CSV table of C-alpha atoms in Angstrom, one decimal:
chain,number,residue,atom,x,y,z
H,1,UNK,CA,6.8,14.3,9.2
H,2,UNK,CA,6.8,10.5,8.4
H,3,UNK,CA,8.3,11.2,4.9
H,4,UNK,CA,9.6,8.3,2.8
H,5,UNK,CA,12.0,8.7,-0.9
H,6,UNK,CA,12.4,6.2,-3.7
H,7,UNK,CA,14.7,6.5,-5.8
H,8,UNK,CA,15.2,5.9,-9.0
H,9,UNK,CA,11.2,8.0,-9.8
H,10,UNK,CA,11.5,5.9,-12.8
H,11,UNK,CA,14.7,3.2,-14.8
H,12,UNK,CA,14.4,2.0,-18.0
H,13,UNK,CA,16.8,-1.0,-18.5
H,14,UNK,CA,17.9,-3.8,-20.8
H,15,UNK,CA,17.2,-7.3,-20.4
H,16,UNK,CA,19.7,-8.9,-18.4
H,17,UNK,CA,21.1,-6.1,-16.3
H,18,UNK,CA,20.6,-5.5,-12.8
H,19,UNK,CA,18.1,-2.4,-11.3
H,20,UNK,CA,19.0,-1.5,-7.5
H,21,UNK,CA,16.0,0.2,-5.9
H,22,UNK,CA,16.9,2.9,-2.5
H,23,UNK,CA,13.6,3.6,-0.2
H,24,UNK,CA,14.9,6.0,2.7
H,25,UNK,CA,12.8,7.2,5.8
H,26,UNK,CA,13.8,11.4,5.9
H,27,UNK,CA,13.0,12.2,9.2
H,28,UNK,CA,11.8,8.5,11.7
H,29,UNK,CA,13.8,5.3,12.0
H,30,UNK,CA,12.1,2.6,10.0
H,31,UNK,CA,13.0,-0.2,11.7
H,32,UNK,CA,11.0,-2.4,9.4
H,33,UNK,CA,10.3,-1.9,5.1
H,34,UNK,CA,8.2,-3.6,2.9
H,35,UNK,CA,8.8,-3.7,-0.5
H,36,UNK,CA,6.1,-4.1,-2.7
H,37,UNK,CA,5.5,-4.7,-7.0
H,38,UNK,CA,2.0,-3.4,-8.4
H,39,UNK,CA,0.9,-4.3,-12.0
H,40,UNK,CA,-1.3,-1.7,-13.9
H,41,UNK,CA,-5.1,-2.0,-12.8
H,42,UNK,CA,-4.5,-4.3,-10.0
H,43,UNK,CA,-3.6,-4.0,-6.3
H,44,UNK,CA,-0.5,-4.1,-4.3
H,45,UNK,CA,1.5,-7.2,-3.8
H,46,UNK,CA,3.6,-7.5,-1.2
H,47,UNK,CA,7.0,-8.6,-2.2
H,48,UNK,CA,9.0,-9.3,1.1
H,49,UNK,CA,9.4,-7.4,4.8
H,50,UNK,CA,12.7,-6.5,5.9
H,51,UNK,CA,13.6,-5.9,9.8
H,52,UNK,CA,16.6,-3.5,10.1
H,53,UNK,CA,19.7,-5.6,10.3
H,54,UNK,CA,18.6,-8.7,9.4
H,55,UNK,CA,17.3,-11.1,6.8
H,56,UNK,CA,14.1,-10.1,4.9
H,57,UNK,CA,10.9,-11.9,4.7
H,58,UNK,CA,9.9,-12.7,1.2
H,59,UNK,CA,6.2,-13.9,0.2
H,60,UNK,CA,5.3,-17.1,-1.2
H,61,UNK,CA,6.6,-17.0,-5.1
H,62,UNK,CA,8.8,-14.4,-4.7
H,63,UNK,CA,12.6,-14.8,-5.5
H,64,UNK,CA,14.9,-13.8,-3.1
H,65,UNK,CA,18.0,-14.6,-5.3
H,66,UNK,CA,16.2,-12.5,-7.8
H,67,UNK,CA,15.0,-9.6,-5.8
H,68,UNK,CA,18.0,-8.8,-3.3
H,69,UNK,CA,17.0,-6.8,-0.1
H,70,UNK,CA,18.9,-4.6,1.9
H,71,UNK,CA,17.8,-3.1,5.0
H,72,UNK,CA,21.8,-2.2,6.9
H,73,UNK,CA,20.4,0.8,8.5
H,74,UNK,CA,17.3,2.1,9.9
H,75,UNK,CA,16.4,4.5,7.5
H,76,UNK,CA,17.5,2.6,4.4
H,77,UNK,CA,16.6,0.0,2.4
H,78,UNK,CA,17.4,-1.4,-1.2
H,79,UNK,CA,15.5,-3.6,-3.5
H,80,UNK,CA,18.0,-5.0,-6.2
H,81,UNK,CA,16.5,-7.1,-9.4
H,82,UNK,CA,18.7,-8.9,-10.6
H,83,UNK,CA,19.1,-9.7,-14.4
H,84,UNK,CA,16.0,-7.9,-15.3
H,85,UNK,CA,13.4,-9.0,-17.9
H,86,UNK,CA,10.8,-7.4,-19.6
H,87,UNK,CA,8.2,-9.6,-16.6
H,88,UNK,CA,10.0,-7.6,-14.3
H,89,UNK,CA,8.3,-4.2,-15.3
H,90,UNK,CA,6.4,-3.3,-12.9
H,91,UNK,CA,5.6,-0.3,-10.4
H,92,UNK,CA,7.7,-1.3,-7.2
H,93,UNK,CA,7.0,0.5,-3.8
H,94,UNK,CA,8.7,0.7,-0.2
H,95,UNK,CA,7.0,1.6,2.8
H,96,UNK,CA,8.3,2.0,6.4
H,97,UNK,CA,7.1,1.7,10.2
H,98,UNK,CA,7.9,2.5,13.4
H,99,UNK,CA,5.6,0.5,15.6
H,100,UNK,CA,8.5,1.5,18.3
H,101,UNK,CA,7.4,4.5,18.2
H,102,UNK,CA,3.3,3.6,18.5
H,103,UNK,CA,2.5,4.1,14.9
H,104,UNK,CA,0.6,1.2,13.2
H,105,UNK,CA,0.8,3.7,10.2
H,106,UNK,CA,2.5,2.7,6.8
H,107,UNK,CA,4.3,5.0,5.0
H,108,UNK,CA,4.7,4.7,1.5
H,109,UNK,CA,7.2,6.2,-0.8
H,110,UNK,CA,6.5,7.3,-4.2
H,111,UNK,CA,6.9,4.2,-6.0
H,112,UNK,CA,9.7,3.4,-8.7
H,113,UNK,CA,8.4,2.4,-12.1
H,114,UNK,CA,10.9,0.0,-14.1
H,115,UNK,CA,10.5,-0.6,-17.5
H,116,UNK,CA,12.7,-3.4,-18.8
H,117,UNK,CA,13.3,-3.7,-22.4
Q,1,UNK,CA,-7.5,-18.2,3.6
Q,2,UNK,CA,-7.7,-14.4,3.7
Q,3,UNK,CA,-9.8,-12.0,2.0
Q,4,UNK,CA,-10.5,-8.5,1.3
Q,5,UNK,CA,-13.4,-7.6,-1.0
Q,6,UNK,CA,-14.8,-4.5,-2.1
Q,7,UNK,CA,-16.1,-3.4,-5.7
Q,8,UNK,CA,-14.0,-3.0,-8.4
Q,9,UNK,CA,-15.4,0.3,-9.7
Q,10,UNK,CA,-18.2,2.9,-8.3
Q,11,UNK,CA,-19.5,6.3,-10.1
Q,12,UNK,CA,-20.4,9.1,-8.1
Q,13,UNK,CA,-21.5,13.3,-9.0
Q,14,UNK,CA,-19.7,15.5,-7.8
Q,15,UNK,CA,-21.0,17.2,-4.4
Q,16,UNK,CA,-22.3,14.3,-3.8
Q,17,UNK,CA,-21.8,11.4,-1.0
Q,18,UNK,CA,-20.3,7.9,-1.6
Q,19,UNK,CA,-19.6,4.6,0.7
Q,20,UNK,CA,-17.2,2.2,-0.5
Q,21,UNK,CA,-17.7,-1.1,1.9
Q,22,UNK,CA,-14.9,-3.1,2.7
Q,23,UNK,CA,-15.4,-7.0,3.9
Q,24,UNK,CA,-12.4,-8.7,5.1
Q,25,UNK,CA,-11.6,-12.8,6.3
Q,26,UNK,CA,-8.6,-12.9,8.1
Q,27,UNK,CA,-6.5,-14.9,10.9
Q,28,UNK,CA,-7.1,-12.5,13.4
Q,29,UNK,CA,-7.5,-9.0,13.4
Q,30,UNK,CA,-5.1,-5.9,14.5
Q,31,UNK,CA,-6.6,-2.8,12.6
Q,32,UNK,CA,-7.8,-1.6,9.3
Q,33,UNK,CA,-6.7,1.1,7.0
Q,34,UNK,CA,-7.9,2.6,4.4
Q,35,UNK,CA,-5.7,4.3,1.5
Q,36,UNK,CA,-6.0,6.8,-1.4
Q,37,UNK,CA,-4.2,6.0,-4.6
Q,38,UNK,CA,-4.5,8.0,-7.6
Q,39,UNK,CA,-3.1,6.5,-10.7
Q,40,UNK,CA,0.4,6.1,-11.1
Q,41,UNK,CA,0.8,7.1,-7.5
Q,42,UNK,CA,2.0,5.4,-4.6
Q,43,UNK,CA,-1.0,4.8,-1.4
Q,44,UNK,CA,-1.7,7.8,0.7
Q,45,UNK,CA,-3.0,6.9,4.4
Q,46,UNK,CA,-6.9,8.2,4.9
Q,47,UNK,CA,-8.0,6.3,8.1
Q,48,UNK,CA,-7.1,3.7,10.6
Q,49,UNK,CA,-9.8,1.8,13.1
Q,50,UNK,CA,-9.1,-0.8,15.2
Q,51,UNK,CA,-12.2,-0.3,17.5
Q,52,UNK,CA,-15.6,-0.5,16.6
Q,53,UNK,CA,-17.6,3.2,15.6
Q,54,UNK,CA,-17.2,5.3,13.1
Q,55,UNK,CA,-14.2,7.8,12.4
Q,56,UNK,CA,-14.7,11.0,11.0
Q,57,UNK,CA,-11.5,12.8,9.8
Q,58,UNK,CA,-13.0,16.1,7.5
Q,59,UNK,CA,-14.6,15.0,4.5
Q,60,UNK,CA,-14.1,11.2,4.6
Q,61,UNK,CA,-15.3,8.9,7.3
Q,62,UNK,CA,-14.5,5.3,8.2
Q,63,UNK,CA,-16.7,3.3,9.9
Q,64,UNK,CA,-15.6,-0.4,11.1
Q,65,UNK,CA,-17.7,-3.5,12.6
Q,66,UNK,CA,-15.1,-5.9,13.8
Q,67,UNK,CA,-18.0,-8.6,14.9
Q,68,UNK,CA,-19.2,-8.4,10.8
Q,69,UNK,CA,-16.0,-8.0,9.5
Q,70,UNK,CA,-17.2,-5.4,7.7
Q,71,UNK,CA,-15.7,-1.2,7.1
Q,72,UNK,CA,-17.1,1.7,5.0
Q,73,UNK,CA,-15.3,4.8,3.9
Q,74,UNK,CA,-17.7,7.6,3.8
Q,75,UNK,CA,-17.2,10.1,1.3
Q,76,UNK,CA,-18.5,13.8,1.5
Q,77,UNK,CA,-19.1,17.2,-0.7
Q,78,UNK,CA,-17.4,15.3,-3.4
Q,79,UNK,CA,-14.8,16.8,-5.4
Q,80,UNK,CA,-13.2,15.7,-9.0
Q,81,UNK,CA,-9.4,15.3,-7.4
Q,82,UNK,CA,-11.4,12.8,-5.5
Q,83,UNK,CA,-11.4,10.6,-8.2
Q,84,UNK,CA,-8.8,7.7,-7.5
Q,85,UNK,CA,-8.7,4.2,-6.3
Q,86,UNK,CA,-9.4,3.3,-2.8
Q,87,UNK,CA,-7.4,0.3,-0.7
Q,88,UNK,CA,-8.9,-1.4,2.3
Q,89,UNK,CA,-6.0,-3.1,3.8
Q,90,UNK,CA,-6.4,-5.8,7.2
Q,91,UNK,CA,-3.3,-6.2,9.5
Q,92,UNK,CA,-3.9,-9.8,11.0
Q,93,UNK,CA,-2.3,-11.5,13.6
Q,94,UNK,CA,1.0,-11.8,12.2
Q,95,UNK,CA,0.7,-7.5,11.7
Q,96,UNK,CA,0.9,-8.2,8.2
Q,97,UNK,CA,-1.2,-6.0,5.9
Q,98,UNK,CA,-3.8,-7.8,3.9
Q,99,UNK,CA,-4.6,-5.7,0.8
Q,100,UNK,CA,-8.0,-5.4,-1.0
Q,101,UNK,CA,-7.9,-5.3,-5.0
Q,102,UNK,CA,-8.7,-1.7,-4.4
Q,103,UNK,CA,-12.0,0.5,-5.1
Q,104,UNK,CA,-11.9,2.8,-8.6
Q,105,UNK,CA,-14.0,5.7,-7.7
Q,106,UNK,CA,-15.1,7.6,-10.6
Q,107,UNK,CA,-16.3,11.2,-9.9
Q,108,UNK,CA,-18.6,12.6,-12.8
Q,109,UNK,CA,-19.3,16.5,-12.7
């Protein structure tokens, strides 16, 4: 159980255009998601938190009319950059909880690697 | 401010044991977690401790000293697929995770 899908795997996009970013929980109600953006070599960064049906959480220095989050159901969430640039490339990963249902657990998707050109 | 340190890089031989410690400064403390990440791969939960002792779970162990701030993930019988990076993570106060720069572990046959 506890499974959570990224998708795209992978996008490769010009500079300028727009990437959206799906995380979904398969089989538990995530009522909260965290996106997060790792650079090669170093750790994760978290990006911003997003509560089911309402406003995300974004982290100091992070853009939030750059990186648009979504979160209109409990077992979705989307991470839209918006007009992309080759700084943008990055791996970006979700991960969803359900401390309703007792878990303090994480669960991480398989990450989404962007490539901006 | 916060912290999370733990080496950048360790070497082991395979069939051996390794500890990777974990120190962490936070505002408050509700847990810690460690995580497996091979390259190019998203985090894969190993352990959680949020009372003091040690955690045995198979081959790895976690151990966790909340009056030192300190954890160690304990290694066993080690094995080549071992080779990946390992995350120490804190959830504070707010239940926000606070995320170490990660352990490369290095397995050498």
């Amino acid at each position: 159980g506890a499974v959570v899908s990224q998708h795209p795997s992978w996008v490769i996009c010009k500079s300028g255009t727009s990437v959206k970013i799906e995380c979904r929980s398969l089989d538990f109600q995530a009522t909260t998601m965290f996106w997060y953006r790792q650079f090669p070599k170093q750790s994760l960064m978290l990006m911003a938190t997003s509560n089911e049906g309402s406003k995300a959480t974004y982290e100091q220095g992070v853009e939030k009319d750059k990186f648009l989050i979504n979160h209109a159901s409990l077992t979705l969430s989307t991470l839209t950059v918006t007009s992309a640039h080759p700084e943008d490339s990055s791996f970006y990963i979700c991960s969803a909880s359900d401390p309703a249902g007792g878990s303090n657990e994480q669960f991480f998707g398989p990450g989404t690697r962007l490539t901006v050109l | 401010g916060q912290n999370i340190d733990q080496p950048t890089e360790m070497t082991a031989t395979e069939g051996a044991i390794v500890q990777i410690n974990c120190t962490y400064q936070t505002s408050g403390f509700n847990g810690l977690f460690w995580y497996q990440q091979h390259a190019g791969e998203a985090p894969t939960f190993l352990s959680y401790n949020v009372l003091d002792g040690l955690e045995e779970k198979g081959r790895f162990s976690s151990f966790l000293s909340r009056s030192k701030g300190y954890s160690y993930l304990l290694l066993k019988e080690l094995q080549m697929k071992d080779s990946a990076s390992y995350l120490c993570a804190v959830k504070d106060s707010n239940y926000q995770l606070i995320w170490g720069a990660g352990t490369k572990l290095i397995i050498k046959p």
